[in-house]
PDB file of N, CA and C in Angstrom:
ATOM      1  N   LEU A   1      91.514 107.475  91.904  1.00  0.00           N
ATOM      2  CA  LEU A   1      92.683 107.077  92.666  1.00  0.00           C
ATOM      3  C   LEU A   1      93.039 105.656  92.267  1.00  0.00           C
ATOM      4  N   PHE A   2      94.266 105.432  91.846  1.00  0.00           N
ATOM      5  CA  PHE A   2      94.745 104.114  91.443  1.00  0.00           C
ATOM      6  C   PHE A   2      95.559 103.522  92.576  1.00  0.00           C
ATOM      7  N   ILE A   3      95.210 102.324  93.032  1.00  0.00           N
ATOM      8  CA  ILE A   3      95.911 101.618  94.105  1.00  0.00           C
ATOM      9  C   ILE A   3      96.427 100.298  93.546  1.00  0.00           C
ATOM     10  N   SER A   4      97.687  99.963  93.835  1.00  0.00           N
ATOM     11  CA  SER A   4      98.213  98.647  93.453  1.00  0.00           C
ATOM     12  C   SER A   4      99.010  98.082  94.623  1.00  0.00           C
ATOM     13  N   TRP A   5      99.217  96.774  94.644  1.00  0.00           N
ATOM     14  CA  TRP A   5      99.902  96.101  95.737  1.00  0.00           C
ATOM     15  C   TRP A   5     100.579  94.845  95.216  1.00  0.00           C
ATOM     16  N   GLN A   6     101.479  94.313  96.032  1.00  0.00           N
ATOM     17  CA  GLN A   6     102.154  93.054  95.740  1.00  0.00           C
ATOM     18  C   GLN A   6     101.387  91.929  96.429  1.00  0.00           C
ATOM     19  N   PRO A   7     101.194  90.795  95.771  1.00  0.00           N
ATOM     20  CA  PRO A   7     100.515  89.685  96.437  1.00  0.00           C
ATOM     21  C   PRO A   7     101.361  89.171  97.599  1.00  0.00           C
ATOM     22  N   PRO A   8     100.705  88.599  98.621  1.00  0.00           N
ATOM     23  CA  PRO A   8     101.473  88.063  99.750  1.00  0.00           C
ATOM     24  C   PRO A   8     102.247  86.821  99.333  1.00  0.00           C
ATOM     25  N   TYR A   9     103.312  86.541 100.073  1.00  0.00           N
ATOM     26  CA  TYR A   9     104.061  85.311  99.839  1.00  0.00           C
ATOM     27  C   TYR A   9     103.235  84.139 100.326  1.00  0.00           C
ATOM     28  N   ASN A  10     103.300  83.018  99.606  1.00  0.00           N
ATOM     29  CA  ASN A  10     102.592  81.822 100.039  1.00  0.00           C
ATOM     30  C   ASN A  10     103.432  81.138 101.106  1.00  0.00           C
ATOM     31  N   LEU A  11     102.941  81.133 102.338  1.00  0.00           N
ATOM     32  CA  LEU A  11     103.666  80.555 103.462  1.00  0.00           C
ATOM     33  C   LEU A  11     103.103  79.193 103.854  1.00  0.00           C
ATOM     34  N   GLY A  12     102.544  78.469 102.897  1.00  0.00           N
ATOM     35  CA  GLY A  12     102.003  77.154 103.182  1.00  0.00           C
ATOM     36  C   GLY A  12     100.563  77.166 103.658  1.00  0.00           C
ATOM     37  N   VAL A  13      99.952  78.319 103.704  1.00  0.00           N
ATOM     38  CA  VAL A  13      98.543  78.403 104.083  1.00  0.00           C
ATOM     39  C   VAL A  13      97.706  78.365 102.814  1.00  0.00           C
ATOM     40  N   PRO A  14      96.403  78.136 102.935  1.00  0.00           N
ATOM     41  CA  PRO A  14      95.575  78.170 101.718  1.00  0.00           C
ATOM     42  C   PRO A  14      95.742  79.497 100.981  1.00  0.00           C
ATOM     43  N   PRO A  15      95.676  79.445  99.664  1.00  0.00           N
ATOM     44  CA  PRO A  15      95.924  80.658  98.874  1.00  0.00           C
ATOM     45  C   PRO A  15      94.825  81.707  99.064  1.00  0.00           C
ATOM     46  N   VAL A  16      95.155  82.906  98.644  1.00  0.00           N
ATOM     47  CA  VAL A  16      94.205  84.014  98.687  1.00  0.00           C
ATOM     48  C   VAL A  16      93.045  83.704  97.747  1.00  0.00           C
ATOM     49  N   SER A  17      91.822  83.953  98.222  1.00  0.00           N
ATOM     50  CA  SER A  17      90.627  83.770  97.401  1.00  0.00           C
ATOM     51  C   SER A  17      90.225  85.063  96.706  1.00  0.00           C
ATOM     52  N   VAL A  18      90.366  86.189  97.438  1.00  0.00           N
ATOM     53  CA  VAL A  18      89.967  87.495  96.939  1.00  0.00           C
ATOM     54  C   VAL A  18      90.651  88.560  97.781  1.00  0.00           C
ATOM     55  N   TYR A  19      90.834  89.748  97.223  1.00  0.00           N
ATOM     56  CA  TYR A  19      91.324  90.899  97.984  1.00  0.00           C
ATOM     57  C   TYR A  19      90.155  91.832  98.262  1.00  0.00           C
ATOM     58  N   MET A  20      90.182  92.465  99.427  1.00  0.00           N
ATOM     59  CA  MET A  20      89.213  93.517  99.710  1.00  0.00           C
ATOM     60  C   MET A  20      89.994  94.808  99.877  1.00  0.00           C
ATOM     61  N   VAL A  21      89.677  95.797  99.064  1.00  0.00           N
ATOM     62  CA  VAL A  21      90.335  97.095  99.098  1.00  0.00           C
ATOM     63  C   VAL A  21      89.305  98.102  99.589  1.00  0.00           C
ATOM     64  N   THR A  22      89.665  98.877 100.608  1.00  0.00           N
ATOM     65  CA  THR A  22      88.738  99.871 101.140  1.00  0.00           C
ATOM     66  C   THR A  22      89.327 101.264 101.002  1.00  0.00           C
ATOM     67  N   ALA A  23      88.509 102.190 100.615  1.00  0.00           N
ATOM     68  CA  ALA A  23      88.839 103.619 100.649  1.00  0.00           C
ATOM     69  C   ALA A  23      87.741 104.213 101.518  1.00  0.00           C
ATOM     70  N   THR A  24      88.067 104.490 102.778  1.00  0.00           N
ATOM     71  CA  THR A  24      87.040 104.815 103.753  1.00  0.00           C
ATOM     72  C   THR A  24      87.130 106.249 104.236  1.00  0.00           C
ATOM     73  N   SER A  25      85.997 106.891 104.271  1.00  0.00           N
ATOM     74  CA  SER A  25      85.818 108.203 104.863  1.00  0.00           C
ATOM     75  C   SER A  25      84.574 108.101 105.730  1.00  0.00           C
ATOM     76  N   LEU A  26      84.464 108.953 106.738  1.00  0.00           N
ATOM     77  CA  LEU A  26      83.282 108.905 107.596  1.00  0.00           C
ATOM     78  C   LEU A  26      81.993 109.071 106.800  1.00  0.00           C
ATOM     79  N   LEU A  27      82.050 109.860 105.746  1.00  0.00           N
ATOM     80  CA  LEU A  27      80.847 110.118 104.955  1.00  0.00           C
ATOM     81  C   LEU A  27      80.726 109.256 103.704  1.00  0.00           C
ATOM     82  N   ASP A  28      81.774 108.502 103.386  1.00  0.00           N
ATOM     83  CA  ASP A  28      81.769 107.788 102.104  1.00  0.00           C
ATOM     84  C   ASP A  28      82.598 106.507 102.183  1.00  0.00           C
ATOM     85  N   PRO A  29      82.080 105.444 102.842  1.00  0.00           N
ATOM     86  CA  PRO A  29      82.829 104.179 102.837  1.00  0.00           C
ATOM     87  C   PRO A  29      82.710 103.505 101.473  1.00  0.00           C
ATOM     88  N   THR A  30      83.850 103.164 100.871  1.00  0.00           N
ATOM     89  CA  THR A  30      83.866 102.553  99.546  1.00  0.00           C
ATOM     90  C   THR A  30      84.684 101.274  99.611  1.00  0.00           C
ATOM     91  N   TYR A  31      84.129 100.168  99.130  1.00  0.00           N
ATOM     92  CA  TYR A  31      84.796  98.872  99.157  1.00  0.00           C
ATOM     93  C   TYR A  31      84.849  98.300  97.760  1.00  0.00           C
ATOM     94  N   ARG A  32      85.926  97.575  97.476  1.00  0.00           N
ATOM     95  CA  ARG A  32      86.030  96.848  96.212  1.00  0.00           C
ATOM     96  C   ARG A  32      86.558  95.445  96.537  1.00  0.00           C
ATOM     97  N   TYR A  33      85.917  94.424  95.990  1.00  0.00           N
ATOM     98  CA  TYR A  33      86.437  93.064  96.057  1.00  0.00           C
ATOM     99  C   TYR A  33      87.122  92.790  94.731  1.00  0.00           C
ATOM    100  N   VAL A  34      88.372  92.323  94.803  1.00  0.00           N
ATOM    101  CA  VAL A  34      89.196  92.185  93.608  1.00  0.00           C
ATOM    102  C   VAL A  34      89.632  90.727  93.470  1.00  0.00           C
ATOM    103  N   PRO A  35      89.449  90.097  92.301  1.00  0.00           N
ATOM    104  CA  PRO A  35      89.894  88.716  92.096  1.00  0.00           C
ATOM    105  C   PRO A  35      91.397  88.571  92.310  1.00  0.00           C
ATOM    106  N   ILE A  36      91.829  87.351  92.639  1.00  0.00           N
ATOM    107  CA  ILE A  36      93.235  87.134  93.000  1.00  0.00           C
ATOM    108  C   ILE A  36      94.216  87.397  91.865  1.00  0.00           C
ATOM    109  N   ASN A  37      93.773  87.340  90.624  1.00  0.00           N
ATOM    110  CA  ASN A  37      94.693  87.567  89.511  1.00  0.00           C
ATOM    111  C   ASN A  37      94.882  89.046  89.194  1.00  0.00           C
ATOM    112  N   ILE A  38      94.239  89.925  89.974  1.00  0.00           N
ATOM    113  CA  ILE A  38      94.363  91.367  89.776  1.00  0.00           C
ATOM    114  C   ILE A  38      94.933  91.981  91.052  1.00  0.00           C
ATOM    115  N   THR A  39      95.934  92.828  90.927  1.00  0.00           N
ATOM    116  CA  THR A  39      96.558  93.449  92.103  1.00  0.00           C
ATOM    117  C   THR A  39      96.534  94.973  92.004  1.00  0.00           C
ATOM    118  N   SER A  40      95.433  95.483  91.480  1.00  0.00           N
ATOM    119  CA  SER A  40      95.244  96.931  91.434  1.00  0.00           C
ATOM    120  C   SER A  40      93.756  97.222  91.313  1.00  0.00           C
ATOM    121  N   VAL A  41      93.396  98.443  91.684  1.00  0.00           N
ATOM    122  CA  VAL A  41      92.002  98.867  91.576  1.00  0.00           C
ATOM    123  C   VAL A  41      91.982 100.373  91.363  1.00  0.00           C
ATOM    124  N   LEU A  42      90.970 100.836  90.656  1.00  0.00           N
ATOM    125  CA  LEU A  42      90.805 102.260  90.390  1.00  0.00           C
ATOM    126  C   LEU A  42      89.516 102.728  91.063  1.00  0.00           C
ATOM    127  N   PHE A  43      89.635 103.687  91.976  1.00  0.00           N
ATOM    128  CA  PHE A  43      88.478 104.307  92.599  1.00  0.00           C
ATOM    129  C   PHE A  43      88.176 105.593  91.821  1.00  0.00           C
ATOM    130  N   THR A  44      86.999 105.670  91.233  1.00  0.00           N
ATOM    131  CA  THR A  44      86.671 106.823  90.399  1.00  0.00           C
ATOM    132  C   THR A  44      85.552 107.688  90.958  1.00  0.00           C
ATOM    133  N   GLN A  45      84.809 107.208  91.926  1.00  0.00           N
ATOM    134  CA  GLN A  45      83.639 107.934  92.413  1.00  0.00           C
ATOM    135  C   GLN A  45      83.838 108.492  93.821  1.00  0.00           C
ATOM    136  N   LEU A  46      85.057 108.891  94.172  1.00  0.00           N
ATOM    137  CA  LEU A  46      85.307 109.451  95.498  1.00  0.00           C
ATOM    138  C   LEU A  46      84.745 110.867  95.565  1.00  0.00           C
ATOM    139  N   ARG A  47      84.257 111.220  96.750  1.00  0.00           N
ATOM    140  CA  ARG A  47      83.632 112.534  96.910  1.00  0.00           C
ATOM    141  C   ARG A  47      84.684 113.622  97.151  1.00  0.00           C
ATOM    142  N   PRO A  48      84.545 114.778  96.531  1.00  0.00           N
ATOM    143  CA  PRO A  48      85.485 115.891  96.713  1.00  0.00           C
ATOM    144  C   PRO A  48      85.460 116.424  98.144  1.00  0.00           C
ATOM    145  N   GLY A  49      86.632 116.875  98.619  1.00  0.00           N
ATOM    146  CA  GLY A  49      86.735 117.540  99.913  1.00  0.00           C
ATOM    147  C   GLY A  49      86.714 116.618 101.111  1.00  0.00           C
ATOM    148  N   LEU A  50      87.021 115.316 100.927  1.00  0.00           N
ATOM    149  CA  LEU A  50      87.026 114.372 102.042  1.00  0.00           C
ATOM    150  C   LEU A  50      88.401 113.746 102.224  1.00  0.00           C
ATOM    151  N   SER A  51      88.703 113.302 103.442  1.00  0.00           N
ATOM    152  CA  SER A  51      89.919 112.560 103.749  1.00  0.00           C
ATOM    153  C   SER A  51      89.570 111.075 103.762  1.00  0.00           C
ATOM    154  N   TYR A  52      90.388 110.249 103.105  1.00  0.00           N
ATOM    155  CA  TYR A  52      90.154 108.812 103.000  1.00  0.00           C
ATOM    156  C   TYR A  52      91.336 108.040 103.564  1.00  0.00           C
ATOM    157  N   SER A  53      91.055 106.841 104.046  1.00  0.00           N
ATOM    158  CA  SER A  53      92.062 105.876 104.469  1.00  0.00           C
ATOM    159  C   SER A  53      91.909 104.655 103.577  1.00  0.00           C
ATOM    160  N   VAL A  54      93.008 104.191 102.965  1.00  0.00           N
ATOM    161  CA  VAL A  54      92.961 103.032 102.070  1.00  0.00           C
ATOM    162  C   VAL A  54      93.735 101.881 102.690  1.00  0.00           C
ATOM    163  N   THR A  55      93.135 100.689 102.689  1.00  0.00           N
ATOM    164  CA  THR A  55      93.817  99.464 103.110  1.00  0.00           C
ATOM    165  C   THR A  55      93.463  98.341 102.146  1.00  0.00           C
ATOM    166  N   VAL A  56      94.332  97.317 102.152  1.00  0.00           N
ATOM    167  CA  VAL A  56      94.101  96.106 101.357  1.00  0.00           C
ATOM    168  C   VAL A  56      94.206  94.922 102.312  1.00  0.00           C
ATOM    169  N   VAL A  57      93.273  93.983 102.207  1.00  0.00           N
ATOM    170  CA  VAL A  57      93.358  92.734 102.966  1.00  0.00           C
ATOM    171  C   VAL A  57      93.169  91.568 102.014  1.00  0.00           C
ATOM    172  N   ALA A  58      93.838  90.462 102.319  1.00  0.00           N
ATOM    173  CA  ALA A  58      93.664  89.226 101.567  1.00  0.00           C
ATOM    174  C   ALA A  58      92.674  88.347 102.336  1.00  0.00           C
ATOM    175  N   ILE A  59      91.822  87.662 101.599  1.00  0.00           N
ATOM    176  CA  ILE A  59      90.826  86.781 102.200  1.00  0.00           C
ATOM    177  C   ILE A  59      91.014  85.384 101.625  1.00  0.00           C
ATOM    178  N   ASN A  60      91.028  84.371 102.515  1.00  0.00           N
ATOM    179  CA  ASN A  60      91.072  82.988 102.064  1.00  0.00           C
ATOM    180  C   ASN A  60      90.048  82.174 102.848  1.00  0.00           C
ATOM    181  N   VAL A  61      90.117  80.847 102.781  1.00  0.00           N
ATOM    182  CA  VAL A  61      89.112  80.009 103.433  1.00  0.00           C
ATOM    183  C   VAL A  61      89.105  80.166 104.952  1.00  0.00           C
ATOM    184  N   PHE A  62      90.202  80.642 105.539  1.00  0.00           N
ATOM    185  CA  PHE A  62      90.264  80.853 106.989  1.00  0.00           C
ATOM    186  C   PHE A  62      89.703  82.203 107.413  1.00  0.00           C
ATOM    187  N   GLY A  63      89.474  83.098 106.461  1.00  0.00           N
ATOM    188  CA  GLY A  63      88.903  84.393 106.795  1.00  0.00           C
ATOM    189  C   GLY A  63      89.732  85.548 106.267  1.00  0.00           C
ATOM    190  N   ILE A  64      89.600  86.690 106.932  1.00  0.00           N
ATOM    191  CA  ILE A  64      90.248  87.927 106.516  1.00  0.00           C
ATOM    192  C   ILE A  64      91.620  88.036 107.162  1.00  0.00           C
ATOM    193  N   GLY A  65      92.629  88.320 106.350  1.00  0.00           N
ATOM    194  CA  GLY A  65      93.990  88.483 106.853  1.00  0.00           C
ATOM    195  C   GLY A  65      94.200  89.859 107.473  1.00  0.00           C
ATOM    196  N   ARG A  66      95.430  90.093 107.916  1.00  0.00           N
ATOM    197  CA  ARG A  66      95.803  91.386 108.504  1.00  0.00           C
ATOM    198  C   ARG A  66      95.795  92.446 107.413  1.00  0.00           C
ATOM    199  N   ALA A  67      95.265  93.604 107.751  1.00  0.00           N
ATOM    200  CA  ALA A  67      95.202  94.709 106.788  1.00  0.00           C
ATOM    201  C   ALA A  67      96.595  95.262 106.514  1.00  0.00           C
ATOM    202  N   SER A  68      96.774  95.775 105.331  1.00  0.00           N
ATOM    203  CA  SER A  68      98.019  96.466 104.978  1.00  0.00           C
ATOM    204  C   SER A  68      98.142  97.736 105.808  1.00  0.00           C
ATOM    205  N   ASP A  69      99.306  98.329 105.784  1.00  0.00           N
ATOM    206  CA  ASP A  69      99.447  99.676 106.351  1.00  0.00           C
ATOM    207  C   ASP A  69      98.501 100.586 105.587  1.00  0.00           C
ATOM    208  N   GLU A  70      97.941 101.542 106.290  1.00  0.00           N
ATOM    209  CA  GLU A  70      96.989 102.417 105.606  1.00  0.00           C
ATOM    210  C   GLU A  70      97.696 103.556 104.882  1.00  0.00           C
ATOM    211  N   VAL A  71      97.082 103.972 103.821  1.00  0.00           N
ATOM    212  CA  VAL A  71      97.493 105.154 103.082  1.00  0.00           C
ATOM    213  C   VAL A  71      96.389 106.179 103.293  1.00  0.00           C
ATOM    214  N   ILE A  72      96.755 107.394 103.685  1.00  0.00           N
ATOM    215  CA  ILE A  72      95.769 108.432 103.934  1.00  0.00           C
ATOM    216  C   ILE A  72      95.933 109.526 102.879  1.00  0.00           C
ATOM    217  N   PHE A  73      94.814 109.929 102.300  1.00  0.00           N
ATOM    218  CA  PHE A  73      94.842 110.980 101.295  1.00  0.00           C
ATOM    219  C   PHE A  73      93.555 111.775 101.382  1.00  0.00           C
ATOM    220  N   SER A  74      93.553 112.923 100.764  1.00  0.00           N
ATOM    221  CA  SER A  74      92.358 113.765 100.706  1.00  0.00           C
ATOM    222  C   SER A  74      92.029 114.075  99.262  1.00  0.00           C
ATOM    223  N   THR A  75      90.753 114.261  99.026  1.00  0.00           N
ATOM    224  CA  THR A  75      90.324 114.778  97.738  1.00  0.00           C
ATOM    225  C   THR A  75      90.059 116.267  97.932  1.00  0.00           C
ATOM    226  N   GLU A  76      90.588 117.072  97.068  1.00  0.00           N
ATOM    227  CA  GLU A  76      90.374 118.516  97.158  1.00  0.00           C
ATOM    228  C   GLU A  76      88.956 118.836  96.702  1.00  0.00           C
ATOM    229  N   PRO A  77      88.455 119.994  97.066  1.00  0.00           N
ATOM    230  CA  PRO A  77      87.119 120.381  96.595  1.00  0.00           C
ATOM    231  C   PRO A  77      86.985 120.328  95.069  1.00  0.00           C
ATOM    232  N   THR A  78      88.094 120.487  94.372  1.00  0.00           N
ATOM    233  CA  THR A  78      88.072 120.415  92.903  1.00  0.00           C
ATOM    234  C   THR A  78      88.025 118.981  92.402  1.00  0.00           C
ATOM    235  N   GLY A  79      88.246 117.996  93.309  1.00  0.00           N
ATOM    236  CA  GLY A  79      88.234 116.592  92.919  1.00  0.00           C
ATOM    237  C   GLY A  79      89.605 115.993  92.788  1.00  0.00           C
ATOM    238  N   LYS A  80      90.680 116.801  92.835  1.00  0.00           N
ATOM    239  CA  LYS A  80      92.043 116.255  92.759  1.00  0.00           C
ATOM    240  C   LYS A  80      92.356 115.496  94.047  1.00  0.00           C
ATOM    241  N   THR A  81      93.295 114.559  93.955  1.00  0.00           N
ATOM    242  CA  THR A  81      93.695 113.749  95.102  1.00  0.00           C
ATOM    243  C   THR A  81      95.031 114.236  95.648  1.00  0.00           C
ATOM    244  N   VAL A  82      95.141 114.358  96.987  1.00  0.00           N
ATOM    245  CA  VAL A  82      96.367 114.801  97.649  1.00  0.00           C
ATOM    246  C   VAL A  82      96.795 113.725  98.629  1.00  0.00           C
ATOM    247  N   LEU A  83      97.974 113.131  98.451  1.00  0.00           N
ATOM    248  CA  LEU A  83      98.492 112.117  99.340  1.00  0.00           C
ATOM    249  C   LEU A  83      98.949 112.762 100.638  1.00  0.00           C
ATOM    250  N   GLU A  84      98.463 112.249 101.777  1.00  0.00           N
ATOM    251  CA  GLU A  84      98.837 112.807 103.078  1.00  0.00           C
ATOM    252  C   GLU A  84      99.888 111.966 103.775  1.00  0.00           C
ATOM    253  N   SER A  85      99.765 110.631 103.722  1.00  0.00           N
ATOM    254  CA  SER A  85     100.768 109.782 104.357  1.00  0.00           C
ATOM    255  C   SER A  85     100.781 108.443 103.669  1.00  0.00           C
ATOM    256  N   PHE A  86     101.956 107.808 103.734  1.00  0.00           N
ATOM    257  CA  PHE A  86     102.133 106.511 103.125  1.00  0.00           C
ATOM    258  C   PHE A  86     103.175 105.752 103.914  1.00  0.00           C
ATOM    259  N   CYS A  87     102.835 104.584 104.396  1.00  0.00           N
ATOM    260  CA  CYS A  87     103.766 103.743 105.150  1.00  0.00           C
ATOM    261  C   CYS A  87     103.948 102.438 104.411  1.00  0.00           C
ATOM    262  N   VAL A  88     105.170 101.917 104.402  1.00  0.00           N
ATOM    263  CA  VAL A  88     105.448 100.633 103.755  1.00  0.00           C
ATOM    264  C   VAL A  88     105.791  99.633 104.818  1.00  0.00           C
TER     265      VAL A  88
END
């Protein structure tokens, strides 16, 4: 599953230090920390037949920012990915 995002606007606060991208299922929580110069991540080891929720958060010296809207998808038993919902 390939996820990409737009960096947040700099509103005068300290800049983003790192992004945390999560693809979470009850049976398979998966996290990726992504450097600030990269705005995409590829999840390759997701388990077949599970529903996942994906969010992105920016982290800076003040802590963790507000999470993005979640994207919900399922992996079919064959391993293919099916998008269930997407909010912008």
